[in-house]
Amino acid sequence: MTDSPLASPYRTDGPAPRERALADGEVLFRIGETVTEMYVIARGRLRLERHLADGRAVLIGRAVAGETVAEASLFAHGYHCDCVAEGPAAVLSYRRDRVLGALRQDSRQAAVLLRHLAAQVQDLRGRVEILSLHAAAPRILAYLAARADPVTGAWQMDRTWKSVAEEIGLTHEALYRALARLERDRLIVRDGGLVRLS
Amino acid sequence: MTDSPLASPYRTDGPAPRERALADGEVLFRIGETVTEMYVIARGRLRLERHLADGRAVLIGRAVAGETVAEASLFAHGYHCDCVAEGPAAVLSYRRDRVLGALRQDSRQAAVLLRHLAAQVQDLRGRVEILSLHAAAPRILAYLAARADPVTGAWQMDRTWKSVAEEIGLTHEALYRALARLERDRLIVRDGGLVRLS
DNA sequence: CGTCCGCTTGACTCAGATCAAACTTGGTGG
DNA sequence: CCACCAAGTTTGATCTGAGTCAAGCGGACG
């Protein structure tokens, strides 16, 4: 997720928001629950996922420190996915009604949220594009191209390959194999946590 | 795309927006072009797509009459996808700077756009979920479940199956075959343009 | 030192991509 | 009214590549 982090948390003219710590795997909210809070991530990383009938989880998004969670649910009745901590994390929670009130009154804050949602839409569209590709190699290349530095073509990995596999809808085996092939064909170079397109 | 259509076009305190007619396949804007306009669809349907290196198009979104196009690009430098008419269509165009000004001044209009973007985010997440499924049948079922009437389980098709195949990342052959299998297994019933889950 | 987990490779299976062809339907124009 | 065309729909045959199960390696961490 390449969302631009929110410049500043939403001020709601109330007491400072309380910080809530989350252990690895701890659930912040579940799909269908009534939306009462919006969150800004203080530390760590959260997973947004849905569960299939067979119990398997599908990753539909990630959010890291500085970003908000559940903004898209502000106008909905219930959360539309589960949210669980990926590693230890902490969030600041803001009451939904207060946030909505603040947005109504302060168009500057509304603009911040607008910008954030617009970035999310573009990010998600990029993900849809990648997932619409049928083969493994093009998915990886598109994923890397979206993250690599435009001039150097390098990307410093901030996650495991296994989690990348989840993001682009592949099994980790298929990902590793495609990576090996890409490297053999000199389309990419791996050097520790650094990947370079070439 | 199940976006809630915009309740009302953006008022910009200027002259009424001009309507522009588009022929089938006509390009409204291309990726990378500087964003100068935002559009509300008056009639017809538009495709949002990106092109791969090999020239093939990847569908990343659709928008129908009443919806807006390029809202997510309002804050970006350039459009992030191509937009072409799917059949004859017509759009109302609003100048980007005027829209941004209107949003700054009128928080009610900002709220409309916020709601719209939030809906887009949820819609796109649903699409990501579907595309993350590996097999054809679950994709189709998830797609139908998202559109079918909750009580009757029926969906009146407003597009061709071929275009559905594009949306869920399958070839049309794979889609037709999976459909036939689902129908044989009595998981769905097709009756002309009506599909019923069972 | 042992466990956990990410990483990597192998073998096998099968579903979906691909290429091909026929049928249906709707619309156009002679 | 019918010939014709375009596009969606359907089915067949083949093949590739991703999923799956399995196993081994290595580093991090307690």
Tab-separated table of C-alpha atoms (C1' of nucleotides) in Angstrom:
chain	number	residue	atom	x	y	z
A	1	MET	CA	0.000	0.000	0.000
A	2	THR	CA	1.532	3.267	-1.072
A	3	ASP	CA	-1.047	5.521	0.531
A	4	SER	CA	0.166	8.904	1.444
A	5	PRO	CA	0.075	8.937	5.217
A	6	LEU	CA	-2.308	11.354	6.780
A	7	ALA	CA	-0.539	14.619	7.463
A	8	SER	CA	-2.127	14.989	10.847
A	9	PRO	CA	-4.648	13.008	12.840
A	10	TYR	CA	-8.151	14.362	12.920
A	11	ARG	CA	-8.730	16.922	15.586
A	12	THR	CA	-12.100	16.507	17.151
A	13	ASP	CA	-12.077	19.243	19.794
A	14	GLY	CA	-12.320	16.577	22.423
A	15	PRO	CA	-9.894	14.841	24.739
A	16	ALA	CA	-6.787	13.413	23.126
A	17	PRO	CA	-7.501	10.015	21.592
A	18	ARG	CA	-6.456	7.019	23.578
A	19	GLU	CA	-3.806	4.733	22.238
A	20	ARG	CA	-4.588	1.068	22.057
A	21	ALA	CA	-1.831	-1.503	21.782
A	22	LEU	CA	-2.359	-4.616	19.681
A	23	ALA	CA	-0.488	-7.888	19.962
A	24	ASP	CA	0.456	-9.871	16.879
A	25	GLY	CA	-2.702	-11.335	15.412
A	26	GLU	CA	-5.005	-9.342	17.646
A	27	VAL	CA	-8.277	-8.321	16.022
A	28	LEU	CA	-9.118	-4.630	15.878
A	29	PHE	CA	-12.538	-5.122	14.321
A	30	ARG	CA	-14.453	-7.720	12.414
A	31	ILE	CA	-16.537	-7.549	9.283
A	32	GLY	CA	-20.123	-6.589	9.911
A	33	GLU	CA	-19.523	-4.940	13.275
A	34	THR	CA	-21.088	-1.521	13.620
A	35	VAL	CA	-18.649	1.236	12.806
A	36	THR	CA	-18.069	3.326	15.899
A	37	GLU	CA	-14.413	4.208	15.559
A	38	MET	CA	-11.884	5.263	12.983
A	39	TYR	CA	-8.241	4.531	13.591
A	40	VAL	CA	-4.865	6.045	12.879
A	41	ILE	CA	-1.995	3.614	13.135
A	42	ALA	CA	0.633	4.762	15.619
A	43	ARG	CA	3.022	1.845	15.270
A	44	GLY	CA	3.249	-1.380	13.360
A	45	ARG	CA	1.182	-2.768	10.519
A	46	LEU	CA	-2.405	-3.955	10.133
A	47	ARG	CA	-3.945	-6.440	7.723
A	48	LEU	CA	-7.353	-5.972	6.161
A	49	GLU	CA	-8.778	-9.304	5.158
A	50	ARG	CA	-11.923	-11.221	4.425
A	51	HIS	CA	-12.582	-14.865	5.061
A	52	LEU	CA	-13.882	-17.349	2.584
A	53	ALA	CA	-16.422	-20.027	3.325
A	54	ASP	CA	-13.591	-22.538	3.778
A	55	GLY	CA	-11.978	-20.324	6.412
A	56	ARG	CA	-9.054	-19.146	4.356
A	57	ALA	CA	-8.174	-15.496	4.605
A	58	VAL	CA	-7.901	-13.217	1.601
A	59	LEU	CA	-5.707	-10.180	2.026
A	60	ILE	CA	-7.458	-7.143	0.623
A	61	GLY	CA	-5.227	-4.447	2.042
A	62	ARG	CA	-2.481	-3.411	4.371
A	63	ALA	CA	-1.937	-0.236	6.331
A	64	VAL	CA	1.176	0.948	8.128
A	65	ALA	CA	2.033	3.544	10.751
A	66	GLY	CA	0.706	6.985	9.879
A	67	GLU	CA	-2.158	5.704	7.779
A	68	THR	CA	-5.802	5.487	8.706
A	69	VAL	CA	-8.000	2.449	8.886
A	70	ALA	CA	-11.752	2.253	8.324
A	71	GLU	CA	-12.003	5.655	6.669
A	72	ALA	CA	-13.932	4.026	3.866
A	73	SER	CA	-16.336	2.610	6.421
A	74	LEU	CA	-17.105	6.009	7.910
A	75	PHE	CA	-20.162	6.295	5.709
A	76	ALA	CA	-21.159	2.653	5.838
A	77	HIS	CA	-23.157	0.775	8.430
A	78	GLY	CA	-20.650	-1.911	9.268
A	79	TYR	CA	-16.988	-2.640	8.680
A	80	HIS	CA	-16.563	-4.428	5.405
A	81	CYS	CA	-13.536	-6.502	6.325
A	82	ASP	CA	-11.613	-7.864	9.286
A	83	CYS	CA	-8.642	-5.953	10.626
A	84	VAL	CA	-5.886	-7.729	12.516
A	85	ALA	CA	-2.446	-6.690	13.667
A	86	GLU	CA	0.505	-8.019	11.711
A	87	GLY	CA	3.099	-8.016	14.436
A	88	PRO	CA	2.808	-5.769	17.476
A	89	ALA	CA	1.055	-2.522	16.688
A	90	ALA	CA	-0.785	0.399	18.220
A	91	VAL	CA	-3.638	2.575	17.048
A	92	LEU	CA	-5.235	5.857	18.022
A	93	SER	CA	-8.993	5.674	17.916
A	94	TYR	CA	-11.357	8.469	17.013
A	95	ARG	CA	-15.085	8.287	17.459
A	96	ARG	CA	-16.917	8.109	14.198
A	97	ASP	CA	-19.507	10.761	15.012
A	98	ARG	CA	-16.823	13.178	16.131
A	99	VAL	CA	-14.820	12.620	12.982
A	100	LEU	CA	-17.868	13.132	10.799
A	101	GLY	CA	-18.701	16.307	12.686
A	102	ALA	CA	-15.183	17.581	12.285
A	103	LEU	CA	-15.279	16.857	8.566
A	104	ARG	CA	-18.532	18.729	8.190
A	105	GLN	CA	-17.180	21.805	9.898
A	106	ASP	CA	-13.631	21.928	8.672
A	107	SER	CA	-13.209	21.610	4.944
A	108	ARG	CA	-9.429	21.451	5.397
A	109	GLN	CA	-9.730	18.193	7.257
A	110	ALA	CA	-12.215	16.978	4.686
A	111	ALA	CA	-9.614	17.747	2.038
A	112	VAL	CA	-7.056	15.627	3.874
A	113	LEU	CA	-9.422	12.703	3.914
A	114	LEU	CA	-10.386	13.267	0.289
A	115	ARG	CA	-6.774	13.172	-0.725
A	116	HIS	CA	-6.243	10.032	1.263
A	117	LEU	CA	-9.219	8.240	-0.222
A	118	ALA	CA	-8.249	9.320	-3.719
A	119	ALA	CA	-4.800	7.827	-3.150
A	120	GLN	CA	-6.395	4.627	-1.896
A	121	VAL	CA	-8.522	4.380	-5.007
A	122	GLN	CA	-5.481	4.724	-7.227
A	123	ASP	CA	-3.575	2.218	-5.180
A	124	LEU	CA	-6.398	-0.292	-5.326
A	125	ARG	CA	-6.745	0.178	-9.048
A	126	GLY	CA	-3.080	-0.674	-9.372
A	127	ARG	CA	-3.696	-3.801	-7.392
A	128	VAL	CA	-6.647	-4.728	-9.594
A	129	GLU	CA	-4.440	-4.267	-12.620
A	130	ILE	CA	-1.823	-6.604	-11.210
A	131	LEU	CA	-4.369	-9.211	-10.199
A	132	SER	CA	-5.896	-9.105	-13.672
A	133	LEU	CA	-2.651	-10.395	-15.128
A	134	HIS	CA	-2.729	-14.129	-15.692
A	135	ALA	CA	0.909	-15.149	-15.343
A	136	ALA	CA	3.182	-14.864	-12.324
A	137	ALA	CA	6.108	-13.012	-13.903
A	138	PRO	CA	4.150	-10.009	-15.207
A	139	ARG	CA	2.469	-9.650	-11.839
A	140	ILE	CA	5.802	-9.492	-10.085
A	141	LEU	CA	7.243	-7.055	-12.597
A	142	ALA	CA	4.198	-4.801	-12.326
A	143	TYR	CA	4.399	-4.962	-8.548
A	144	LEU	CA	8.047	-4.061	-8.531
A	145	ALA	CA	7.648	-1.363	-11.162
A	146	ALA	CA	5.060	0.327	-8.978
A	147	ARG	CA	7.439	0.433	-6.031
A	148	ALA	CA	10.884	0.775	-7.529
A	149	ASP	CA	12.637	4.110	-7.619
A	150	PRO	CA	11.935	5.538	-11.070
A	151	VAL	CA	15.563	6.398	-11.748
A	152	THR	CA	17.519	3.603	-10.078
A	153	GLY	CA	14.897	0.924	-10.550
A	154	ALA	CA	15.654	-0.319	-7.059
A	155	TRP	CA	13.279	-1.247	-4.286
A	156	GLN	CA	14.264	-1.789	-0.682
A	157	MET	CA	11.986	-4.540	0.552
A	158	ASP	CA	10.034	-3.723	3.667
A	159	ARG	CA	8.172	-7.024	3.838
A	160	THR	CA	8.720	-10.704	3.211
A	161	TRP	CA	8.341	-12.301	-0.184
A	162	LYS	CA	5.748	-14.546	1.296
A	163	SER	CA	3.569	-11.563	2.101
A	164	VAL	CA	4.180	-10.158	-1.362
A	165	ALA	CA	2.845	-13.420	-2.728
A	166	GLU	CA	-0.360	-12.858	-0.787
A	167	GLU	CA	-0.692	-9.334	-2.083
A	168	ILE	CA	-0.451	-10.315	-5.708
A	169	GLY	CA	-2.561	-13.424	-5.402
A	170	LEU	CA	0.064	-16.140	-5.807
A	171	THR	CA	1.189	-19.009	-3.644
A	172	HIS	CA	4.613	-18.406	-2.217
A	173	GLU	CA	6.016	-21.339	-4.184
A	174	ALA	CA	4.840	-19.875	-7.468
A	175	LEU	CA	6.332	-16.544	-6.464
A	176	TYR	CA	9.738	-17.993	-5.577
A	177	ARG	CA	9.911	-19.945	-8.790
A	178	ALA	CA	8.945	-16.963	-10.911
A	179	LEU	CA	11.513	-14.872	-9.029
A	180	ALA	CA	14.226	-17.398	-9.753
A	181	ARG	CA	13.271	-17.406	-13.427
A	182	LEU	CA	13.267	-13.619	-13.606
A	183	GLU	CA	16.664	-13.499	-11.989
A	184	ARG	CA	18.038	-16.167	-14.319
A	185	ASP	CA	16.749	-14.160	-17.273
A	186	ARG	CA	18.429	-11.042	-15.867
A	187	LEU	CA	15.170	-9.148	-15.638
A	188	ILE	CA	15.735	-8.495	-11.973
A	189	VAL	CA	18.673	-8.618	-9.574
A	190	ARG	CA	18.272	-9.514	-5.932
A	191	ASP	CA	20.815	-8.371	-3.394
A	192	GLY	CA	19.707	-9.071	0.138
A	193	GLY	CA	16.665	-6.931	0.795
A	194	LEU	CA	17.227	-4.904	-2.364
A	195	VAL	CA	15.638	-5.678	-5.711
A	196	ARG	CA	16.633	-3.941	-8.898
A	197	LEU	CA	14.790	-4.019	-12.194
A	198	SER	CA	16.954	-4.248	-15.257
B	1	MET	CA	-19.169	-1.186	-10.246
B	2	THR	CA	-21.799	-0.581	-7.640
B	3	ASP	CA	-20.827	2.981	-6.844
B	4	SER	CA	-23.585	5.105	-5.533
B	5	PRO	CA	-24.205	7.629	-8.251
B	6	LEU	CA	-23.510	11.195	-7.353
B	7	ALA	CA	-26.654	12.780	-6.033
B	8	SER	CA	-26.053	15.957	-7.966
B	9	PRO	CA	-23.333	17.224	-10.251
B	10	TYR	CA	-20.893	19.667	-8.742
B	11	ARG	CA	-22.004	23.225	-8.880
B	12	THR	CA	-19.157	25.504	-9.683
B	13	ASP	CA	-20.885	28.882	-9.768
B	14	GLY	CA	-19.955	29.140	-13.409
B	15	PRO	CA	-21.733	28.556	-16.680
B	16	ALA	CA	-23.477	25.234	-17.045
B	17	PRO	CA	-21.037	22.494	-18.014
B	18	ARG	CA	-20.963	21.541	-21.640
B	19	GLU	CA	-22.020	18.098	-22.662
B	20	ARG	CA	-19.646	16.133	-24.804
B	21	ALA	CA	-20.842	13.169	-26.815
B	22	LEU	CA	-18.595	10.153	-27.235
B	23	ALA	CA	-18.807	7.529	-29.938
B	24	ASP	CA	-18.181	3.878	-29.184
B	25	GLY	CA	-14.505	3.432	-28.480
B	26	GLU	CA	-13.780	7.153	-28.365
B	27	VAL	CA	-11.088	8.135	-25.887
B	28	LEU	CA	-11.998	10.635	-23.187
B	29	PHE	CA	-8.502	10.846	-21.758
B	30	ARG	CA	-5.292	8.873	-21.701
B	31	ILE	CA	-2.988	7.841	-18.928
B	32	GLY	CA	-0.401	10.442	-18.089
B	33	GLU	CA	-2.276	13.392	-19.550
B	34	THR	CA	-2.508	16.379	-17.247
B	35	VAL	CA	-5.739	16.421	-15.296
B	36	THR	CA	-7.763	19.458	-16.280
B	37	GLU	CA	-11.283	18.125	-16.145
B	38	MET	CA	-13.504	15.930	-14.049
B	39	TYR	CA	-16.473	14.262	-15.668
B	40	VAL	CA	-19.971	13.185	-14.786
B	41	ILE	CA	-21.427	10.612	-17.107
B	42	ALA	CA	-24.695	11.778	-18.656
B	43	ARG	CA	-25.417	8.715	-20.774
B	44	GLY	CA	-23.784	5.406	-21.559
B	45	ARG	CA	-20.848	3.631	-19.982
B	46	LEU	CA	-17.122	4.245	-19.813
B	47	ARG	CA	-14.206	1.841	-19.405
B	48	LEU	CA	-11.156	2.614	-17.329
B	49	GLU	CA	-8.222	0.584	-18.528
B	50	ARG	CA	-4.470	0.355	-18.678
B	51	HIS	CA	-2.374	-1.115	-21.432
B	52	LEU	CA	0.336	-3.678	-21.022
B	53	ALA	CA	3.619	-3.649	-22.844
B	54	ASP	CA	2.183	-6.121	-25.364
B	55	GLY	CA	-0.683	-3.774	-26.120
B	56	ARG	CA	-3.425	-5.732	-24.427
B	57	ALA	CA	-5.865	-3.761	-22.336
B	58	VAL	CA	-6.564	-4.508	-18.698
B	59	LEU	CA	-9.925	-3.389	-17.391
B	60	ILE	CA	-9.531	-1.690	-14.049
B	61	GLY	CA	-12.926	-0.117	-13.717
B	62	ARG	CA	-16.232	0.807	-15.254
B	63	ALA	CA	-18.490	3.761	-14.691
B	64	VAL	CA	-22.077	4.274	-15.812
B	65	ALA	CA	-24.470	7.185	-16.176
B	66	GLY	CA	-24.701	9.279	-13.026
B	67	GLU	CA	-21.244	8.399	-11.804
B	68	THR	CA	-18.140	10.520	-11.919
B	69	VAL	CA	-14.872	9.790	-13.644
B	70	ALA	CA	-11.414	10.982	-12.666
B	71	GLU	CA	-12.434	12.045	-9.162
B	72	ALA	CA	-9.480	10.085	-7.839
B	73	SER	CA	-7.214	11.998	-10.190
B	74	LEU	CA	-8.355	15.384	-8.897
B	75	PHE	CA	-5.416	15.473	-6.529
B	76	ALA	CA	-2.925	13.797	-8.824
B	77	HIS	CA	-0.790	15.259	-11.560
B	78	GLY	CA	-1.926	13.081	-14.430
B	79	TYR	CA	-4.694	10.616	-15.157
B	80	HIS	CA	-3.658	7.173	-14.040
B	81	CYS	CA	-5.540	5.179	-16.646
B	82	ASP	CA	-7.146	5.470	-20.049
B	83	CYS	CA	-10.845	6.163	-20.319
B	84	VAL	CA	-12.788	5.108	-23.389
B	85	ALA	CA	-16.484	4.969	-24.188
B	86	GLU	CA	-18.133	1.549	-24.196
B	87	GLY	CA	-20.877	2.198	-26.682
B	88	PRO	CA	-22.185	5.697	-27.356
B	89	ALA	CA	-21.971	7.904	-24.303
B	90	ALA	CA	-21.972	11.507	-23.168
B	91	VAL	CA	-20.242	13.302	-20.330
B	92	LEU	CA	-20.508	16.634	-18.583
B	93	SER	CA	-17.111	18.130	-17.923
B	94	TYR	CA	-16.150	20.279	-14.991
B	95	ARG	CA	-12.898	22.143	-14.726
B	96	ARG	CA	-10.597	20.714	-12.126
B	97	ASP	CA	-9.702	24.019	-10.486
B	98	ARG	CA	-13.344	24.997	-10.225
B	99	VAL	CA	-14.257	21.675	-8.667
B	100	LEU	CA	-11.439	21.919	-6.170
B	101	GLY	CA	-12.485	25.448	-5.297
B	102	ALA	CA	-16.084	24.373	-4.832
B	103	LEU	CA	-14.993	21.530	-2.587
B	104	ARG	CA	-12.947	23.887	-0.456
B	105	GLN	CA	-15.801	26.252	0.057
B	106	ASP	CA	-18.738	23.954	0.348
B	107	SER	CA	-18.270	21.100	2.778
B	108	ARG	CA	-21.592	19.603	1.650
B	109	GLN	CA	-20.187	18.988	-1.787
B	110	ALA	CA	-17.004	17.682	-0.261
B	111	ALA	CA	-19.128	15.241	1.704
B	112	VAL	CA	-20.741	14.017	-1.500
B	113	LEU	CA	-17.358	13.338	-3.014
B	114	LEU	CA	-16.107	11.724	0.191
B	115	ARG	CA	-19.031	9.377	0.197
B	116	HIS	CA	-18.457	8.562	-3.411
B	117	LEU	CA	-14.765	7.820	-2.956
B	118	ALA	CA	-15.457	5.737	0.125
B	119	ALA	CA	-17.897	3.674	-1.909
B	120	GLN	CA	-15.292	3.281	-4.639
B	121	VAL	CA	-12.761	2.034	-2.132
B	122	GLN	CA	-15.166	-0.585	-0.849
B	123	ASP	CA	-16.098	-1.596	-4.347
B	124	LEU	CA	-12.471	-1.958	-5.374
B	125	ARG	CA	-11.712	-3.981	-2.286
B	126	GLY	CA	-14.484	-6.321	-3.297
B	127	ARG	CA	-12.900	-6.640	-6.694
B	128	VAL	CA	-9.508	-7.355	-5.147
B	129	GLU	CA	-11.104	-10.053	-3.042
B	130	ILE	CA	-12.636	-11.701	-6.094
B	131	LEU	CA	-9.410	-11.485	-8.074
B	132	SER	CA	-7.519	-13.050	-5.195
B	133	LEU	CA	-9.531	-16.226	-5.579
B	134	HIS	CA	-7.687	-18.820	-7.608
B	135	ALA	CA	-10.480	-20.807	-9.230
B	136	ALA	CA	-13.114	-19.644	-11.683
B	137	ALA	CA	-16.244	-20.871	-9.916
B	138	PRO	CA	-15.669	-19.056	-6.619
B	139	ARG	CA	-14.927	-15.872	-8.498
B	140	ILE	CA	-18.213	-16.066	-10.334
B	141	LEU	CA	-20.142	-16.904	-7.194
B	142	ALA	CA	-18.543	-14.024	-5.309
B	143	TYR	CA	-19.277	-11.696	-8.197
B	144	LEU	CA	-22.900	-12.760	-8.344
B	145	ALA	CA	-23.313	-12.712	-4.583
B	146	ALA	CA	-22.170	-9.091	-4.555
B	147	ARG	CA	-24.799	-8.120	-7.092
B	148	ALA	CA	-27.718	-10.424	-6.471
B	149	ASP	CA	-30.746	-9.220	-4.580
B	150	PRO	CA	-30.218	-10.354	-0.977
B	151	VAL	CA	-33.682	-11.880	-0.660
B	152	THR	CA	-34.405	-13.312	-4.093
B	153	GLY	CA	-30.811	-14.095	-4.980
B	154	ALA	CA	-31.502	-12.858	-8.491
B	155	TRP	CA	-29.485	-10.529	-10.659
B	156	GLN	CA	-30.733	-8.869	-13.812
B	157	MET	CA	-27.689	-8.718	-16.038
B	158	ASP	CA	-26.882	-5.293	-17.373
B	159	ARG	CA	-23.774	-6.384	-19.288
B	160	THR	CA	-22.501	-9.266	-21.357
B	161	TRP	CA	-20.851	-12.318	-19.844
B	162	LYS	CA	-17.827	-11.551	-21.906
B	163	SER	CA	-17.396	-8.264	-20.125
B	164	VAL	CA	-17.971	-9.968	-16.786
B	165	ALA	CA	-15.095	-12.260	-17.670
B	166	GLU	CA	-12.875	-9.225	-18.092
B	167	GLU	CA	-13.950	-7.815	-14.766
B	168	ILE	CA	-13.112	-10.932	-12.825
B	169	GLY	CA	-9.907	-11.680	-14.663
B	170	LEU	CA	-10.915	-14.740	-16.660
B	171	THR	CA	-10.971	-15.504	-20.349
B	172	HIS	CA	-14.495	-15.694	-21.694
B	173	GLU	CA	-14.062	-19.383	-22.479
B	174	ALA	CA	-13.156	-20.186	-18.898
B	175	LEU	CA	-16.119	-18.157	-17.722
B	176	TYR	CA	-18.623	-19.908	-19.986
B	177	ARG	CA	-17.330	-23.303	-18.997
B	178	ALA	CA	-17.485	-22.517	-15.307
B	179	LEU	CA	-20.985	-21.127	-15.769
B	180	ALA	CA	-22.116	-24.323	-17.451
B	181	ARG	CA	-20.641	-26.347	-14.618
B	182	LEU	CA	-22.317	-24.181	-11.977
B	183	GLU	CA	-25.619	-24.534	-13.755
B	184	ARG	CA	-25.226	-28.289	-14.087
B	185	ASP	CA	-24.510	-28.473	-10.356
B	186	ARG	CA	-27.617	-26.384	-9.665
B	187	LEU	CA	-25.662	-23.660	-7.939
B	188	ILE	CA	-27.077	-21.081	-10.291
B	189	VAL	CA	-29.984	-20.849	-12.708
B	190	ARG	CA	-29.858	-18.808	-15.881
B	191	ASP	CA	-33.020	-17.514	-17.485
B	192	GLY	CA	-32.304	-15.106	-20.267
B	193	GLY	CA	-30.734	-12.038	-18.719
B	194	LEU	CA	-31.609	-13.178	-15.226
B	195	VAL	CA	-29.299	-15.185	-12.984
B	196	ARG	CA	-30.425	-16.700	-9.727
B	197	LEU	CA	-28.225	-18.130	-7.011
B	198	SER	CA	-29.485	-21.259	-5.353
C	1	DC	C1'	20.516	-25.813	21.513
C	2	DG	C1'	16.101	-26.207	19.649
C	3	DT	C1'	12.113	-24.164	17.481
C	4	DC	C1'	9.857	-21.307	14.309
C	5	DC	C1'	9.416	-19.345	10.047
C	6	DG	C1'	10.814	-17.610	5.743
C	7	DC	C1'	12.983	-19.379	1.848
C	8	DT	C1'	13.862	-22.821	-1.852
C	9	DT	C1'	13.402	-26.769	-4.823
C	10	DG	C1'	11.150	-31.185	-6.580
C	11	DA	C1'	7.288	-33.946	-8.453
C	12	DC	C1'	2.646	-34.300	-9.769
C	13	DT	C1'	-1.924	-32.811	-11.027
C	14	DC	C1'	-5.265	-30.215	-13.033
C	15	DA	C1'	-7.609	-26.048	-14.200
C	16	DG	C1'	-7.399	-22.256	-17.036
C	17	DA	C1'	-5.086	-20.072	-21.246
C	18	DT	C1'	-4.869	-20.582	-25.990
C	19	DC	C1'	-6.208	-21.655	-30.625
C	20	DA	C1'	-10.039	-23.050	-33.345
C	21	DA	C1'	-14.553	-23.459	-34.974
C	22	DA	C1'	-19.600	-23.385	-34.977
C	23	DC	C1'	-23.951	-21.460	-33.513
C	24	DT	C1'	-27.089	-17.615	-32.127
C	25	DT	C1'	-28.745	-13.072	-32.212
C	26	DG	C1'	-29.418	-8.382	-33.492
C	27	DG	C1'	-28.890	-4.969	-36.566
C	28	DT	C1'	-27.981	-2.972	-41.329
C	29	DG	C1'	-28.728	-2.314	-45.863
C	30	DG	C1'	-29.988	-3.790	-50.318
D	1	DC	C1'	-37.972	-9.644	-46.635
D	2	DC	C1'	-33.756	-11.544	-46.730
D	3	DA	C1'	-28.594	-11.553	-47.206
D	4	DC	C1'	-25.036	-10.245	-44.634
D	5	DC	C1'	-22.119	-8.894	-40.889
D	6	DA	C1'	-20.567	-8.218	-36.171
D	7	DA	C1'	-20.446	-9.665	-31.669
D	8	DG	C1'	-21.624	-12.598	-28.007
D	9	DT	C1'	-22.051	-17.375	-26.838
D	10	DT	C1'	-20.793	-22.203	-26.746
D	11	DT	C1'	-17.998	-26.351	-27.222
D	12	DG	C1'	-13.619	-29.012	-28.483
D	13	DA	C1'	-8.577	-30.125	-28.218
D	14	DT	C1'	-4.191	-29.147	-26.521
D	15	DC	C1'	-0.677	-27.412	-23.497
D	16	DT	C1'	1.401	-24.674	-20.159
D	17	DG	C1'	1.965	-23.044	-15.784
D	18	DA	C1'	0.195	-22.345	-11.153
D	19	DG	C1'	-1.637	-25.028	-7.137
D	20	DT	C1'	-0.627	-28.625	-4.029
D	21	DC	C1'	1.925	-31.724	-1.200
D	22	DA	C1'	6.420	-32.654	0.337
D	23	DA	C1'	10.897	-31.993	1.942
D	24	DG	C1'	15.233	-29.629	3.121
D	25	DC	C1'	17.956	-25.387	4.207
D	26	DG	C1'	19.179	-21.412	6.952
D	27	DG	C1'	18.796	-17.492	9.999
D	28	DA	C1'	16.555	-15.347	14.132
D	29	DC	C1'	15.316	-15.702	18.555
D	30	DG	C1'	14.481	-17.506	23.043
